[in-house]
Amino acid sequence: MKKLKFIYLFVAFSMLTTLSCEDILDVKASDAFAEDLIYSDPVQVERLVYTVYNSTESWGINKAQWWSRRFNIEAGSFEAKFNFKNLDLFRLRAGWTDSNAGILNEKWRNYWDYIRLANEFLDRIDESEAMQKDPEHVAILKAEMRFLRANAYSKLLKYYGGVPILERALGLDDNFQLVRNSYEECVTFIVNELDEAAAVLPESRPDVEFGRATKLAALAVKSRTLLYAASKLHDPSTAPNGPLYDYAKASKWQDAADAAKAVIDMVGARDLIAVSDATDYQNLFLAPNEDILFARPFSAAYYDFGTDVNSLWDQTQSPSGYGGWGLSSPTHNFALQFNMADGTRTDAAGSSYDPANPNANREMRYYADLNYQGAQFRGRTVDYALADTPSTTTPDGPDSPNGIVEGIGVNQEHSSKTGYNIRKFQDESLTAPTDIAAQRPFILYRLAEIYLNYAEAQAELGNDDSARIFVNKISSRALQPAITAAGEELKEAIKRERRIELAFEGHNFFDERRWMNEEHLGFPIQGLTWTKAPDGTLSNTEYTVVTRPWFQKHYYLPIPATEIEKAPSLLQNSGY
């Protein structure tokens, strides 16, 4: 019996429904013939690569579920919470089990599905007719696929620790009792794959190929992978520990610094694109620009979940009074991380921060990233306030729990529970939240992150001068004073800068874990309620929206129980 396509075989990871012997025997020779035709044509081969680009993800954390294709992992991080009815969709309050990790359940299956597609491609491409017809072009496609596979492995590594390394598609005669490779082995594999892909990928792409992998993209993934590996979570002295989690290389911080420096050298250590105000900063996230190293391209013809406009953040993250759903409500805890305009922290001695007027005199990114009480957004003032005595002159705010939306009525469940909504990524040139941004990308890697990676690694190596140079490339672009701290204070300043600069971009969920900062992993989620006196005077009260506990096992997701049942040789993660 001939070996079948991997799509039918990788049952150990439930990438498909179970097939019977009869199903297998019914596979027709025409399938193989059609497959041969695909691999004979470089154009068709390129389309196979396009499919695997979906592994890089976009605005929704899980496209298989209605809710979770409309918000991302920010709602499970220190940055924000899921707003609608305070539902615990991430199960951060209930706790993960091997049978239920909430909306993160599908991560294991999804990434392995794309790795399976990549392996099948890589098994065939070298001997294909397409490679013979156009070896230069197809070699680049092969490098793209290796890049995409490595990127998918890097994501599995963040969620699960060490995983099986599969470099080829499995056949019927292969052993499905797979074992997990060590964390260190996985990092080595990813880095080697990225180095080899980078050697073939072009340094740049024409505008029409924005979103395709480049050498810079591959080196950016390498930089993030090695930074994470060097972090406290993976030190053998911390728990959980053991081969599935540890990275013990003595050179780990130097390796992380060198990986970031490779990107920095390619761009000439240039300054980031300058901005003069919050609007300029917002616009950096609405169209392709030179600071973006890798992103998912979208357009007015194709946007995220097909052409479902309700999967875009203009609809899903706008305040309720605009007809938005406000699904990820930024926490007041996170809002306090934004500095004052003069560079002082909100909790610093002598700070000008005023709890009664929390939105005054804040740093530029506060106004670019957040909607808050009094923000000017889409032609009016954001108003979360409930009136003490509602009247025609002092009504409940349109974004409050009692706010009335034209054509909808009271949009109470979507009113922010924290007194904030996400503004970042929203295209305010659109007339309505259901209109389409022309070319807004979903940014996956950008130059600011690389500078922060380098600053963090250099600070850990004790090279404070170099660390300050690169963290200040971020801080100065944000119109903040230069950071002059040293030692542990500098390390904390770099972490704060990373939280703010990369806000809502999918980093914080992992950053707080790799730093093992449990104060930002389990905590009372704070919000502000606003009230309006009959004379229009506003006041706020800070309150606990909900308490998010912390479970030690939540440093990693559990491998789904169904996968362990199929392949008992897969060790389950600690605590499950």
PDB file of N, CA and C in Angstrom, residues 495-535:
ATOM      1  N   LYS A 495      11.159  46.995  30.644  1.00  0.00           N
ATOM      2  CA  LYS A 495       9.920  46.213  30.679  1.00  0.00           C
ATOM      3  C   LYS A 495       8.700  47.106  30.540  1.00  0.00           C
ATOM      4  N   ARG A 496       8.701  48.234  31.256  1.00  0.00           N
ATOM      5  CA  ARG A 496       7.566  49.150  31.135  1.00  0.00           C
ATOM      6  C   ARG A 496       7.458  49.682  29.717  1.00  0.00           C
ATOM      7  N   GLU A 497       8.585  50.037  29.139  1.00  0.00           N
ATOM      8  CA  GLU A 497       8.578  50.563  27.771  1.00  0.00           C
ATOM      9  C   GLU A 497       8.048  49.511  26.803  1.00  0.00           C
ATOM     10  N   ARG A 498       8.393  48.259  27.036  1.00  0.00           N
ATOM     11  CA  ARG A 498       7.913  47.175  26.174  1.00  0.00           C
ATOM     12  C   ARG A 498       6.398  47.023  26.319  1.00  0.00           C
ATOM     13  N   ARG A 499       5.895  47.078  27.555  1.00  0.00           N
ATOM     14  CA  ARG A 499       4.448  46.966  27.755  1.00  0.00           C
ATOM     15  C   ARG A 499       3.697  48.035  26.961  1.00  0.00           C
ATOM     16  N   ILE A 500       4.201  49.255  27.007  1.00  0.00           N
ATOM     17  CA  ILE A 500       3.471  50.364  26.392  1.00  0.00           C
ATOM     18  C   ILE A 500       3.664  50.394  24.882  1.00  0.00           C
ATOM     19  N   GLU A 501       4.887  50.277  24.419  1.00  0.00           N
ATOM     20  CA  GLU A 501       5.140  50.373  22.980  1.00  0.00           C
ATOM     21  C   GLU A 501       4.471  49.234  22.213  1.00  0.00           C
ATOM     22  N   LEU A 502       4.459  48.047  22.790  1.00  0.00           N
ATOM     23  CA  LEU A 502       3.897  46.886  22.092  1.00  0.00           C
ATOM     24  C   LEU A 502       2.482  46.554  22.577  1.00  0.00           C
ATOM     25  N   ALA A 503       1.818  47.522  23.151  1.00  0.00           N
ATOM     26  CA  ALA A 503       0.491  47.304  23.728  1.00  0.00           C
ATOM     27  C   ALA A 503      -0.473  46.713  22.708  1.00  0.00           C
ATOM     28  N   PHE A 504      -1.212  45.702  23.136  1.00  0.00           N
ATOM     29  CA  PHE A 504      -2.287  45.058  22.372  1.00  0.00           C
ATOM     30  C   PHE A 504      -1.789  44.369  21.095  1.00  0.00           C
ATOM     31  N   GLU A 505      -0.496  44.096  21.021  1.00  0.00           N
ATOM     32  CA  GLU A 505       0.077  43.445  19.838  1.00  0.00           C
ATOM     33  C   GLU A 505       0.397  41.966  20.075  1.00  0.00           C
ATOM     34  N   GLY A 506      -0.119  41.392  21.170  1.00  0.00           N
ATOM     35  CA  GLY A 506       0.046  39.972  21.413  1.00  0.00           C
ATOM     36  C   GLY A 506       1.297  39.594  22.178  1.00  0.00           C
ATOM     37  N   HIS A 507       1.983  40.557  22.780  1.00  0.00           N
ATOM     38  CA  HIS A 507       3.228  40.285  23.495  1.00  0.00           C
ATOM     39  C   HIS A 507       3.026  40.063  24.989  1.00  0.00           C
ATOM     40  N   ASN A 508       2.159  40.857  25.619  1.00  0.00           N
ATOM     41  CA  ASN A 508       2.141  40.917  27.074  1.00  0.00           C
ATOM     42  C   ASN A 508       1.778  39.590  27.731  1.00  0.00           C
ATOM     43  N   PHE A 509       0.868  38.829  27.129  1.00  0.00           N
ATOM     44  CA  PHE A 509       0.485  37.520  27.667  1.00  0.00           C
ATOM     45  C   PHE A 509       1.734  36.665  27.902  1.00  0.00           C
ATOM     46  N   PHE A 510       2.686  36.728  26.974  1.00  0.00           N
ATOM     47  CA  PHE A 510       3.902  35.929  27.065  1.00  0.00           C
ATOM     48  C   PHE A 510       4.999  36.638  27.854  1.00  0.00           C
ATOM     49  N   ASP A 511       5.092  37.966  27.718  1.00  0.00           N
ATOM     50  CA  ASP A 511       6.150  38.697  28.415  1.00  0.00           C
ATOM     51  C   ASP A 511       6.029  38.547  29.925  1.00  0.00           C
ATOM     52  N   GLU A 512       4.830  38.757  30.467  1.00  0.00           N
ATOM     53  CA  GLU A 512       4.686  38.662  31.921  1.00  0.00           C
ATOM     54  C   GLU A 512       4.979  37.239  32.393  1.00  0.00           C
ATOM     55  N   ARG A 513       4.699  36.243  31.579  1.00  0.00           N
ATOM     56  CA  ARG A 513       5.017  34.862  31.943  1.00  0.00           C
ATOM     57  C   ARG A 513       6.517  34.611  31.906  1.00  0.00           C
ATOM     58  N   ARG A 514       7.171  35.052  30.841  1.00  0.00           N
ATOM     59  CA  ARG A 514       8.610  34.761  30.769  1.00  0.00           C
ATOM     60  C   ARG A 514       9.378  35.544  31.821  1.00  0.00           C
ATOM     61  N   TRP A 515       8.870  36.708  32.234  1.00  0.00           N
ATOM     62  CA  TRP A 515       9.483  37.446  33.336  1.00  0.00           C
ATOM     63  C   TRP A 515       9.072  36.877  34.696  1.00  0.00           C
ATOM     64  N   MET A 516       8.088  35.976  34.689  1.00  0.00           N
ATOM     65  CA  MET A 516       7.520  35.394  35.902  1.00  0.00           C
ATOM     66  C   MET A 516       7.021  36.490  36.855  1.00  0.00           C
ATOM     67  N   ASN A 517       6.368  37.475  36.277  1.00  0.00           N
ATOM     68  CA  ASN A 517       5.843  38.606  37.055  1.00  0.00           C
ATOM     69  C   ASN A 517       4.415  38.279  37.476  1.00  0.00           C
ATOM     70  N   GLU A 518       4.275  37.539  38.556  1.00  0.00           N
ATOM     71  CA  GLU A 518       2.966  37.015  38.932  1.00  0.00           C
ATOM     72  C   GLU A 518       2.003  38.099  39.402  1.00  0.00           C
ATOM     73  N   GLU A 519       2.520  39.275  39.776  1.00  0.00           N
ATOM     74  CA  GLU A 519       1.637  40.391  40.120  1.00  0.00           C
ATOM     75  C   GLU A 519       0.821  40.856  38.918  1.00  0.00           C
ATOM     76  N   HIS A 520       1.307  40.563  37.727  1.00  0.00           N
ATOM     77  CA  HIS A 520       0.593  40.935  36.502  1.00  0.00           C
ATOM     78  C   HIS A 520      -0.077  39.737  35.840  1.00  0.00           C
ATOM     79  N   LEU A 521      -0.030  38.597  36.505  1.00  0.00           N
ATOM     80  CA  LEU A 521      -0.668  37.398  35.981  1.00  0.00           C
ATOM     81  C   LEU A 521      -1.930  37.055  36.755  1.00  0.00           C
ATOM     82  N   GLY A 522      -1.897  37.229  38.041  1.00  0.00           N
ATOM     83  CA  GLY A 522      -3.088  37.094  38.868  1.00  0.00           C
ATOM     84  C   GLY A 522      -3.248  38.353  39.691  1.00  0.00           C
ATOM     85  N   PHE A 523      -4.406  39.023  39.592  1.00  0.00           N
ATOM     86  CA  PHE A 523      -4.558  40.325  40.246  1.00  0.00           C
ATOM     87  C   PHE A 523      -6.022  40.763  40.203  1.00  0.00           C
ATOM     88  N   PRO A 524      -6.416  41.647  41.099  1.00  0.00           N
ATOM     89  CA  PRO A 524      -7.753  42.244  40.991  1.00  0.00           C
ATOM     90  C   PRO A 524      -7.782  43.209  39.803  1.00  0.00           C
ATOM     91  N   ILE A 525      -8.616  42.929  38.824  1.00  0.00           N
ATOM     92  CA  ILE A 525      -8.716  43.791  37.645  1.00  0.00           C
ATOM     93  C   ILE A 525      -9.505  45.046  38.026  1.00  0.00           C
ATOM     94  N   GLN A 526      -8.842  46.173  37.921  1.00  0.00           N
ATOM     95  CA  GLN A 526      -9.446  47.433  38.339  1.00  0.00           C
ATOM     96  C   GLN A 526     -10.057  48.171  37.148  1.00  0.00           C
ATOM     97  N   GLY A 527     -11.127  48.895  37.445  1.00  0.00           N
ATOM     98  CA  GLY A 527     -11.760  49.742  36.447  1.00  0.00           C
ATOM     99  C   GLY A 527     -12.195  51.047  37.076  1.00  0.00           C
ATOM    100  N   LEU A 528     -12.662  51.958  36.256  1.00  0.00           N
ATOM    101  CA  LEU A 528     -13.204  53.233  36.718  1.00  0.00           C
ATOM    102  C   LEU A 528     -14.672  53.337  36.336  1.00  0.00           C
ATOM    103  N   THR A 529     -15.515  53.670  37.285  1.00  0.00           N
ATOM    104  CA  THR A 529     -16.896  54.036  36.969  1.00  0.00           C
ATOM    105  C   THR A 529     -16.992  55.556  37.041  1.00  0.00           C
ATOM    106  N   TRP A 530     -17.663  56.132  36.067  1.00  0.00           N
ATOM    107  CA  TRP A 530     -17.796  57.581  35.985  1.00  0.00           C
ATOM    108  C   TRP A 530     -19.246  57.987  36.245  1.00  0.00           C
ATOM    109  N   THR A 531     -19.410  59.056  37.012  1.00  0.00           N
ATOM    110  CA  THR A 531     -20.746  59.602  37.278  1.00  0.00           C
ATOM    111  C   THR A 531     -20.764  61.076  36.917  1.00  0.00           C
ATOM    112  N   LYS A 532     -21.977  61.535  36.615  1.00  0.00           N
ATOM    113  CA  LYS A 532     -22.168  62.904  36.127  1.00  0.00           C
ATOM    114  C   LYS A 532     -23.202  63.604  37.019  1.00  0.00           C
ATOM    115  N   ALA A 533     -22.788  64.677  37.664  1.00  0.00           N
ATOM    116  CA  ALA A 533     -23.698  65.451  38.514  1.00  0.00           C
ATOM    117  C   ALA A 533     -24.653  66.268  37.639  1.00  0.00           C
ATOM    118  N   PRO A 534     -25.768  66.758  38.220  1.00  0.00           N
ATOM    119  CA  PRO A 534     -26.719  67.561  37.432  1.00  0.00           C
ATOM    120  C   PRO A 534     -26.078  68.765  36.739  1.00  0.00           C
ATOM    121  N   ASP A 535     -25.005  69.308  37.322  1.00  0.00           N
ATOM    122  CA  ASP A 535     -24.339  70.454  36.674  1.00  0.00           C
ATOM    123  C   ASP A 535     -23.294  70.028  35.656  1.00  0.00           C
TER     124      ASP A 535
END
